[in-house]
PDB file of C-alpha atoms in Angstrom:
ATOM      1  CA  MET A 223     -12.230  -5.242  20.899  1.00 54.00           C
ATOM      2  CA  SER A 224      -9.951  -8.009  20.339  1.00 70.00           C
ATOM      3  CA  THR A 225      -6.670  -8.538  22.009  1.00 88.00           C
ATOM      4  CA  LEU A 226      -3.654  -8.886  19.789  1.00 94.00           C
ATOM      5  CA  THR A 227      -0.661 -10.744  20.567  1.00 96.00           C
ATOM      6  CA  CYS A 228       3.076  -9.197  19.747  1.00 96.00           C
ATOM      7  CA  ILE A 229       6.711  -9.822  19.638  1.00 96.00           C
ATOM      8  CA  ILE A 230       9.890  -7.222  19.724  1.00 96.00           C
ATOM      9  CA  VAL A 231      12.925  -7.821  17.932  1.00 94.00           C
ATOM     10  CA  ASP A 232      15.814  -5.291  17.985  1.00 94.00           C
ATOM     11  CA  ASP A 233      19.248  -5.504  18.680  1.00 91.00           C
ATOM     12  CA  GLU A 234      19.325  -2.227  20.747  1.00 94.00           C
ATOM     13  CA  PRO A 235      18.191  -2.865  24.544  1.00 94.00           C
ATOM     14  CA  LEU A 236      17.076   0.593  24.650  1.00 95.00           C
ATOM     15  CA  ALA A 237      14.744   0.256  21.594  1.00 95.00           C
ATOM     16  CA  VAL A 238      13.425  -2.734  22.980  1.00 96.00           C
ATOM     17  CA  ARG A 239      12.554  -1.090  26.368  1.00 96.00           C
ATOM     18  CA  LEU A 240      11.046   1.952  24.422  1.00 96.00           C
ATOM     19  CA  LEU A 241       8.732  -0.468  22.494  1.00 96.00           C
ATOM     20  CA  GLU A 242       7.831  -2.667  25.685  1.00 97.00           C
ATOM     21  CA  SER A 243       6.872   0.553  27.388  1.00 96.00           C
ATOM     22  CA  TYR A 244       4.322   1.280  24.423  1.00 96.00           C
ATOM     23  CA  VAL A 245       3.019  -2.133  24.408  1.00 96.00           C
ATOM     24  CA  GLU A 246       2.732  -1.901  28.228  1.00 96.00           C
ATOM     25  CA  LYS A 247       0.233   1.318  27.866  1.00 94.00           C
ATOM     26  CA  THR A 248      -1.691   0.065  24.927  1.00 94.00           C
ATOM     27  CA  PRO A 249      -4.972  -1.501  25.693  1.00 91.00           C
ATOM     28  CA  ASP A 250      -5.847  -5.159  24.271  1.00 91.00           C
ATOM     29  CA  LEU A 251      -2.185  -5.455  23.089  1.00 94.00           C
ATOM     30  CA  THR A 252      -0.460  -8.364  24.580  1.00 96.00           C
ATOM     31  CA  LEU A 253       3.789  -8.999  24.582  1.00 96.00           C
ATOM     32  CA  LEU A 254       4.722 -12.396  24.275  1.00 96.00           C
ATOM     33  CA  ALA A 255       8.523 -11.947  24.157  1.00 96.00           C
ATOM     34  CA  SER A 256      11.180  -9.529  23.240  1.00 96.00           C
ATOM     35  CA  PHE A 257      14.564 -10.442  21.657  1.00 95.00           C
ATOM     36  CA  THR A 258      17.866  -9.037  20.439  1.00 93.00           C
ATOM     37  CA  ASP A 259      18.754 -11.897  18.659  1.00 90.00           C
ATOM     38  CA  SER A 260      17.157 -12.522  15.372  1.00 89.00           C
ATOM     39  CA  ILE A 261      17.798 -16.407  15.370  1.00 89.00           C
ATOM     40  CA  ASN A 262      15.966 -16.904  18.520  1.00 91.00           C
ATOM     41  CA  ALA A 263      13.250 -14.468  17.481  1.00 92.00           C
ATOM     42  CA  LEU A 264      12.434 -16.429  14.311  1.00 91.00           C
ATOM     43  CA  ASN A 265      11.844 -19.807  16.345  1.00 91.00           C
ATOM     44  CA  ALA A 266       9.712 -18.153  18.807  1.00 93.00           C
ATOM     45  CA  VAL A 267       7.707 -16.528  16.498  1.00 93.00           C
ATOM     46  CA  LYS A 268       7.267 -19.740  14.488  1.00 91.00           C
ATOM     47  CA  GLU A 269       6.302 -21.272  17.586  1.00 93.00           C
ATOM     48  CA  GLN A 270       4.004 -18.730  19.285  1.00 94.00           C
ATOM     49  CA  LYS A 271       2.635 -17.052  15.858  1.00 92.00           C
ATOM     50  CA  PRO A 272       1.990 -13.516  17.119  1.00 94.00           C
ATOM     51  CA  ASP A 273      -0.288 -11.345  15.292  1.00 93.00           C
ATOM     52  CA  LEU A 274       2.116  -8.548  15.185  1.00 94.00           C
ATOM     53  CA  LEU A 275       6.055  -8.527  15.145  1.00 94.00           C
ATOM     54  CA  PHE A 276       7.766  -5.137  15.570  1.00 95.00           C
ATOM     55  CA  LEU A 277      11.132  -5.944  13.856  1.00 91.00           C
ATOM     56  CA  ASP A 278      14.315  -3.955  13.432  1.00 90.00           C
ATOM     57  CA  ILE A 279      16.081  -4.286   9.947  1.00 86.00           C
ATOM     58  CA  GLN A 280      19.746  -3.825  10.699  1.00 83.00           C
ATOM     59  CA  MET A 281      20.763  -6.657  12.877  1.00 81.00           C
ATOM     60  CA  PRO A 282      23.666  -9.128  13.200  1.00 79.00           C
ATOM     61  CA  ASN A 283      23.421 -12.911  11.746  1.00 75.00           C
ATOM     62  CA  MET A 284      20.163 -12.290  10.284  1.00 75.00           C
ATOM     63  CA  ASP A 285      18.504  -9.039   9.297  1.00 78.00           C
ATOM     64  CA  GLY A 286      15.163  -7.999   9.641  1.00 79.00           C
ATOM     65  CA  MET A 287      14.391  -8.422   6.052  1.00 78.00           C
ATOM     66  CA  GLU A 288      15.688 -12.126   5.844  1.00 83.00           C
ATOM     67  CA  LEU A 289      13.577 -12.825   8.913  1.00 83.00           C
ATOM     68  CA  ALA A 290      10.630 -11.235   7.438  1.00 83.00           C
ATOM     69  CA  HIS A 291      10.621 -13.725   4.661  1.00 81.00           C
ATOM     70  CA  SER A 292      10.550 -16.645   6.835  1.00 83.00           C
ATOM     71  CA  LEU A 293       7.450 -15.600   9.306  1.00 83.00           C
ATOM     72  CA  PRO A 294       4.131 -17.617   9.635  1.00 82.00           C
ATOM     73  CA  GLU A 295       1.161 -16.331   7.225  1.00 78.00           C
ATOM     74  CA  GLU A 296      -0.743 -14.944  10.272  1.00 84.00           C
ATOM     75  CA  THR A 297       2.006 -12.723  11.486  1.00 89.00           C
ATOM     76  CA  ARG A 298       2.376  -9.042  10.233  1.00 89.00           C
ATOM     77  CA  VAL A 299       5.431  -7.099  10.416  1.00 89.00           C
ATOM     78  CA  VAL A 300       6.069  -3.462  11.298  1.00 91.00           C
ATOM     79  CA  PHE A 301       9.494  -2.709  10.797  1.00 89.00           C
ATOM     80  CA  THR A 302      11.095  -0.415  13.172  1.00 89.00           C
ATOM     81  CA  THR A 303      14.310   1.453  11.754  1.00 84.00           C
ATOM     82  CA  ALA A 304      16.249   4.505  11.757  1.00 82.00           C
ATOM     83  CA  PHE A 305      17.113   4.252   8.034  1.00 73.00           C
ATOM     84  CA  LYS A 306      14.260   5.222   5.533  1.00 68.00           C
ATOM     85  CA  GLU A 307      15.775   3.972   2.501  1.00 60.00           C
ATOM     86  CA  TYR A 308      14.613   0.452   3.472  1.00 55.00           C
ATOM     87  CA  ALA A 309      10.929   1.813   3.082  1.00 49.00           C
ATOM     88  CA  PHE A 310      10.451   0.306  -0.596  1.00 47.00           C
ATOM     89  CA  GLU A 311      12.029  -2.975   0.318  1.00 50.00           C
ATOM     90  CA  SER A 312       9.027  -3.249   2.822  1.00 48.00           C
ATOM     91  CA  TYR A 313       6.856  -3.734   0.167  1.00 49.00           C
ATOM     92  CA  GLU A 314       8.393  -7.292  -0.623  1.00 51.00           C
ATOM     93  CA  VAL A 315       7.196  -8.737   2.649  1.00 56.00           C
ATOM     94  CA  ASN A 316       3.771  -7.186   2.473  1.00 64.00           C
ATOM     95  CA  ALA A 317       4.933  -4.808   5.842  1.00 76.00           C
ATOM     96  CA  LEU A 318       2.081  -3.563   7.658  1.00 81.00           C
ATOM     97  CA  ASP A 319       3.736  -0.431   8.510  1.00 84.00           C
ATOM     98  CA  PHE A 320       7.117   1.130   8.610  1.00 83.00           C
ATOM     99  CA  LEU A 321       8.162   2.989  11.650  1.00 87.00           C
ATOM    100  CA  LEU A 322      11.092   5.430  11.541  1.00 88.00           C
ATOM    101  CA  LYS A 323      13.374   5.669  14.718  1.00 88.00           C
ATOM    102  CA  PRO A 324      12.967   7.598  17.065  1.00 90.00           C
ATOM    103  CA  ILE A 325       9.446   6.203  17.052  1.00 93.00           C
ATOM    104  CA  ARG A 326       6.766   8.127  18.634  1.00 94.00           C
ATOM    105  CA  TYR A 327       3.733   6.700  20.598  1.00 95.00           C
ATOM    106  CA  ASN A 328       1.214   7.983  18.200  1.00 93.00           C
ATOM    107  CA  LYS A 329       3.061   6.604  14.923  1.00 92.00           C
ATOM    108  CA  PHE A 330       3.199   3.014  17.183  1.00 95.00           C
ATOM    109  CA  ILE A 331      -0.559   3.285  18.042  1.00 94.00           C
ATOM    110  CA  ALA A 332      -1.455   4.038  14.549  1.00 91.00           C
ATOM    111  CA  ALA A 333       0.260   0.690  13.430  1.00 90.00           C
ATOM    112  CA  VAL A 334      -1.450  -1.510  16.069  1.00 93.00           C
ATOM    113  CA  ASP A 335      -4.807   0.188  14.898  1.00 91.00           C
ATOM    114  CA  LYS A 336      -4.103  -0.940  11.414  1.00 86.00           C
ATOM    115  CA  ALA A 337      -3.504  -4.560  12.832  1.00 88.00           C
ATOM    116  CA  ARG A 338      -6.443  -4.544  14.675  1.00 87.00           C
ATOM    117  CA  LYS A 339      -8.845  -3.552  11.610  1.00 84.00           C
ATOM    118  CA  LEU A 340      -7.336  -6.391  10.065  1.00 80.00           C
ATOM    119  CA  HIS A 341      -7.657  -8.956  12.935  1.00 74.00           C
ATOM    120  CA  THR A 342     -11.195  -8.022  13.595  1.00 67.00           C
ATOM    121  CA  PRO A 343     -13.850  -9.321  11.344  1.00 56.00           C
ATOM    122  CA  GLN A 344     -15.846  -6.771   9.704  1.00 50.00           C
ATOM    123  CA  ALA A 345     -19.677  -6.603   9.834  1.00 45.00           C
ATOM    124  CA  SER A 346     -21.260  -7.094   6.275  1.00 43.00           C
ATOM    125  CA  THR A 347     -23.133  -4.190   5.131  1.00 44.00           C
ATOM    126  CA  PRO A 348     -25.068  -4.066   1.971  1.00 47.00           C
ATOM    127  CA  GLN A 349     -22.992  -2.570  -0.794  1.00 50.00           C
ATOM    128  CA  SER A 350     -24.344   0.360  -2.750  1.00 50.00           C
ATOM    129  CA  GLU A 351     -24.307  -0.362  -6.534  1.00 58.00           C
ATOM    130  CA  THR A 352     -21.194   1.584  -8.381  1.00 61.00           C
ATOM    131  CA  PRO A 353     -22.707   4.355 -10.425  1.00 71.00           C
ATOM    132  CA  ASN A 354     -21.927   4.016 -14.160  1.00 87.00           C
ATOM    133  CA  THR A 355     -21.441   8.056 -14.714  1.00 87.00           C
ATOM    134  CA  VAL A 356     -19.838  10.647 -13.169  1.00 86.00           C
ATOM    135  CA  PHE A 357     -20.176  14.283 -13.415  1.00 87.00           C
ATOM    136  CA  ILE A 358     -17.194  16.657 -13.953  1.00 89.00           C
ATOM    137  CA  ARG A 359     -17.005  20.387 -14.896  1.00 88.00           C
ATOM    138  CA  VAL A 360     -15.765  21.408 -18.216  1.00 90.00           C
ATOM    139  CA  ASP A 361     -15.540  24.724 -19.435  1.00 87.00           C
ATOM    140  CA  GLY A 362     -18.234  25.842 -16.906  1.00 82.00           C
ATOM    141  CA  GLU A 363     -20.593  23.036 -17.821  1.00 87.00           C
ATOM    142  CA  TRP A 364     -21.099  19.759 -15.823  1.00 86.00           C
ATOM    143  CA  GLN A 365     -20.878  16.750 -18.031  1.00 89.00           C
ATOM    144  CA  ASN A 366     -22.078  13.513 -17.435  1.00 90.00           C
ATOM    145  CA  ILE A 367     -19.415  10.825 -18.557  1.00 92.00           C
ATOM    146  CA  ASN A 368     -19.637   6.809 -18.693  1.00 93.00           C
ATOM    147  CA  ILE A 369     -17.059   5.521 -16.449  1.00 93.00           C
ATOM    148  CA  ASP A 370     -16.311   2.660 -18.772  1.00 94.00           C
ATOM    149  CA  ASP A 371     -15.283   5.393 -21.560  1.00 95.00           C
ATOM    150  CA  ILE A 372     -12.355   6.373 -19.360  1.00 96.00           C
ATOM    151  CA  VAL A 373      -9.233   5.122 -20.917  1.00 96.00           C
ATOM    152  CA  TYR A 374      -6.803   7.096 -18.291  1.00 96.00           C
ATOM    153  CA  VAL A 375      -6.615  10.018 -16.388  1.00 96.00           C
ATOM    154  CA  ASN A 376      -3.567  12.526 -16.293  1.00 95.00           C
ATOM    155  CA  GLY A 377      -2.865  14.784 -13.537  1.00 93.00           C
ATOM    156  CA  MET A 378      -1.124  18.311 -14.340  1.00 89.00           C
ATOM    157  CA  LYS A 379      -0.680  20.350 -11.225  1.00 80.00           C
ATOM    158  CA  ASP A 380      -4.422  21.549 -10.324  1.00 81.00           C
ATOM    159  CA  TYR A 381      -5.758  20.266 -13.632  1.00 91.00           C
ATOM    160  CA  VAL A 382      -6.775  16.407 -14.468  1.00 94.00           C
ATOM    161  CA  LEU A 383      -7.043  15.700 -18.089  1.00 95.00           C
ATOM    162  CA  PHE A 384      -9.767  12.679 -18.800  1.00 96.00           C
ATOM    163  CA  TYR A 385      -8.849  10.516 -21.973  1.00 96.00           C
ATOM    164  CA  LEU A 386     -12.124   8.740 -23.329  1.00 96.00           C
ATOM    165  CA  ASP A 387     -12.825   6.397 -25.725  1.00 93.00           C
ATOM    166  CA  ASN A 388     -13.528   7.725 -29.144  1.00 86.00           C
ATOM    167  CA  GLN A 389     -12.932  11.042 -28.131  1.00 88.00           C
ATOM    168  CA  PRO A 390      -9.769  12.782 -29.894  1.00 86.00           C
ATOM    169  CA  LYS A 391      -9.465  15.719 -27.106  1.00 91.00           C
ATOM    170  CA  ALA A 392      -9.153  15.357 -23.311  1.00 93.00           C
ATOM    171  CA  LEU A 393     -11.850  16.538 -21.151  1.00 95.00           C
ATOM    172  CA  ILE A 394      -9.917  19.038 -18.825  1.00 94.00           C
ATOM    173  CA  THR A 395     -11.306  19.846 -15.310  1.00 92.00           C
ATOM    174  CA  HIS A 396     -10.166  21.663 -12.013  1.00 90.00           C
ATOM    175  CA  LEU A 397      -9.601  18.641  -9.684  1.00 87.00           C
ATOM    176  CA  THR A 398      -7.080  16.797  -7.841  1.00 87.00           C
ATOM    177  CA  MET A 399      -5.511  13.254  -8.581  1.00 89.00           C
ATOM    178  CA  LYS A 400      -6.756  12.257  -4.993  1.00 88.00           C
ATOM    179  CA  ALA A 401     -10.057  13.126  -5.530  1.00 87.00           C
ATOM    180  CA  VAL A 402     -10.522  11.405  -8.825  1.00 90.00           C
ATOM    181  CA  GLU A 403      -8.550   8.319  -7.271  1.00 89.00           C
ATOM    182  CA  GLU A 404     -11.378   8.153  -4.607  1.00 86.00           C
ATOM    183  CA  MET A 405     -14.118   8.687  -7.118  1.00 87.00           C
ATOM    184  CA  LEU A 406     -13.208   6.181  -9.409  1.00 90.00           C
ATOM    185  CA  PRO A 407     -14.250   2.538  -8.666  1.00 90.00           C
ATOM    186  CA  LYS A 408     -11.010   0.279  -7.528  1.00 88.00           C
ATOM    187  CA  GLU A 409     -12.222  -2.693  -9.352  1.00 89.00           C
ATOM    188  CA  LYS A 410     -11.668  -0.763 -12.703  1.00 92.00           C
ATOM    189  CA  PHE A 411      -8.891   1.738 -12.149  1.00 94.00           C
ATOM    190  CA  LEU A 412      -5.677   1.351 -10.873  1.00 93.00           C
ATOM    191  CA  ARG A 413      -3.225   4.462 -10.131  1.00 93.00           C
ATOM    192  CA  VAL A 414       0.361   3.490 -11.698  1.00 94.00           C
ATOM    193  CA  HIS A 415       1.904   6.910 -11.256  1.00 94.00           C
ATOM    194  CA  ARG A 416       1.592  10.203  -9.487  1.00 93.00           C
ATOM    195  CA  SER A 417       0.290  11.622 -12.488  1.00 94.00           C
ATOM    196  CA  TYR A 418      -1.857   8.788 -13.952  1.00 96.00           C
ATOM    197  CA  ILE A 419      -4.863   6.419 -13.197  1.00 96.00           C
ATOM    198  CA  VAL A 420      -5.633   3.990 -15.910  1.00 96.00           C
ATOM    199  CA  ALA A 421      -8.559   1.986 -16.793  1.00 95.00           C
ATOM    200  CA  ILE A 422      -7.282  -1.779 -15.959  1.00 94.00           C
ATOM    201  CA  ASP A 423      -9.305  -3.383 -18.790  1.00 93.00           C
ATOM    202  CA  LYS A 424      -7.866  -0.676 -21.323  1.00 95.00           C
ATOM    203  CA  ILE A 425      -4.354  -1.633 -20.767  1.00 95.00           C
ATOM    204  CA  SER A 426      -2.964  -3.334 -24.190  1.00 95.00           C
ATOM    205  CA  LYS A 427       0.325  -4.705 -22.853  1.00 93.00           C
ATOM    206  CA  VAL A 428       2.958  -4.212 -20.239  1.00 93.00           C
ATOM    207  CA  ASP A 429       6.616  -4.417 -21.440  1.00 93.00           C
ATOM    208  CA  HIS A 430      10.047  -5.860 -20.184  1.00 92.00           C
ATOM    209  CA  ASN A 431      10.666  -1.869 -18.886  1.00 92.00           C
ATOM    210  CA  ASP A 432       7.451  -1.635 -16.579  1.00 93.00           C
ATOM    211  CA  CYS A 433       5.948   0.478 -19.205  1.00 95.00           C
ATOM    212  CA  ILE A 434       1.883   0.550 -19.735  1.00 96.00           C
ATOM    213  CA  TYR A 435       0.500   0.700 -23.236  1.00 96.00           C
ATOM    214  CA  ILE A 436      -2.990   2.401 -23.240  1.00 95.00           C
ATOM    215  CA  GLY A 437      -4.811   4.228 -25.808  1.00 89.00           C
ATOM    216  CA  GLU A 438      -1.953   6.749 -27.564  1.00 88.00           C
ATOM    217  CA  GLU A 439       0.151   6.951 -24.048  1.00 93.00           C
ATOM    218  CA  ILE A 440       3.058   5.029 -22.914  1.00 95.00           C
ATOM    219  CA  ILE A 441       3.418   5.298 -18.883  1.00 96.00           C
ATOM    220  CA  HIS A 442       6.696   4.057 -17.237  1.00 95.00           C
ATOM    221  CA  ILE A 443       5.554   2.739 -13.658  1.00 94.00           C
ATOM    222  CA  PRO A 444       7.823   4.381 -11.330  1.00 93.00           C
ATOM    223  CA  ASP A 445       9.465   2.335  -8.468  1.00 91.00           C
ATOM    224  CA  GLY A 446       7.030   3.651  -5.625  1.00 90.00           C
ATOM    225  CA  TYR A 447       4.063   2.261  -7.647  1.00 91.00           C
ATOM    226  CA  LEU A 448       5.638  -1.144  -8.843  1.00 90.00           C
ATOM    227  CA  PRO A 449       4.788  -3.232  -5.834  1.00 89.00           C
ATOM    228  CA  ALA A 450       1.190  -2.696  -5.898  1.00 87.00           C
ATOM    229  CA  PHE A 451       1.128  -2.938  -9.825  1.00 90.00           C
ATOM    230  CA  ARG A 452       2.650  -6.378  -9.735  1.00 87.00           C
ATOM    231  CA  ALA A 453       0.478  -7.698  -6.910  1.00 87.00           C
ATOM    232  CA  PHE A 454      -2.515  -6.862  -9.550  1.00 86.00           C
ATOM    233  CA  LEU A 455      -0.807  -8.715 -12.138  1.00 85.00           C
ATOM    234  CA  GLU A 456      -0.310 -11.629 -10.170  1.00 84.00           C
ATOM    235  CA  THR A 457      -4.125 -11.893  -9.955  1.00 85.00           C
ATOM    236  CA  ARG A 458      -4.558 -11.333 -13.643  1.00 82.00           C
ATOM    237  CA  THR A 459      -2.024 -14.029 -15.032  1.00 82.00           C
ATOM    238  CA  PHE A 460      -1.975 -17.506 -15.610  1.00 78.00           C
ATOM    239  CA  LYS A 461      -0.089 -19.379 -12.958  1.00 69.00           C
ATOM    240  CA  GLN A 462       3.121 -21.022 -14.402  1.00 63.00           C
ATOM    241  CA  PRO A 463       2.896 -24.881 -13.819  1.00 64.00           C
TER     242      PRO A 463
END
């Protein structure tokens, strides 16, 4: 197990001491420094380049969100705050985790485990081929559908509707959206809404209101799904000179 290094930044001394106690009892996690001042903390982070930064958001001089925008690329942020309304903003800086105060040790260690998985090189394993078809139960029968024919999937309570190319009616089956999301290949499908999964290559356009046009449907992307969708768009658009 590789050792991770970390720095703690919080303007509340009691919060700092709590996190220090958590670091002390966590194997293979080394504390480099603790700060109650964000300016001094930023200088130390740039110099020491820790693997992890436990960072409060509401602080004087420079708040945690501003500090996070100035970090070395190799340092991952775990925000620690009493205000859950900052959770969405944390996507902007690709935060590793978002811990709400009062922070419990089990939540703390879960964040550290996330960092450890990113930090530890994964052994390469043979990849099994992605299947071309999936079976879904429709009207008591198992239908084998081609994954490439799926345009989008719409969840409605305990049922899921599969919309396919050249098929006027949706196929309705008793499933959850989570099960469908896990079943469909990530490189071909993207969840853009609590109730919608779309085939990436079937999207015809995305308008200025963050609406996806696909098949006969127009899907507005809610705020919670926008960061992931915009990150996807970055990988599929030409870079401006």
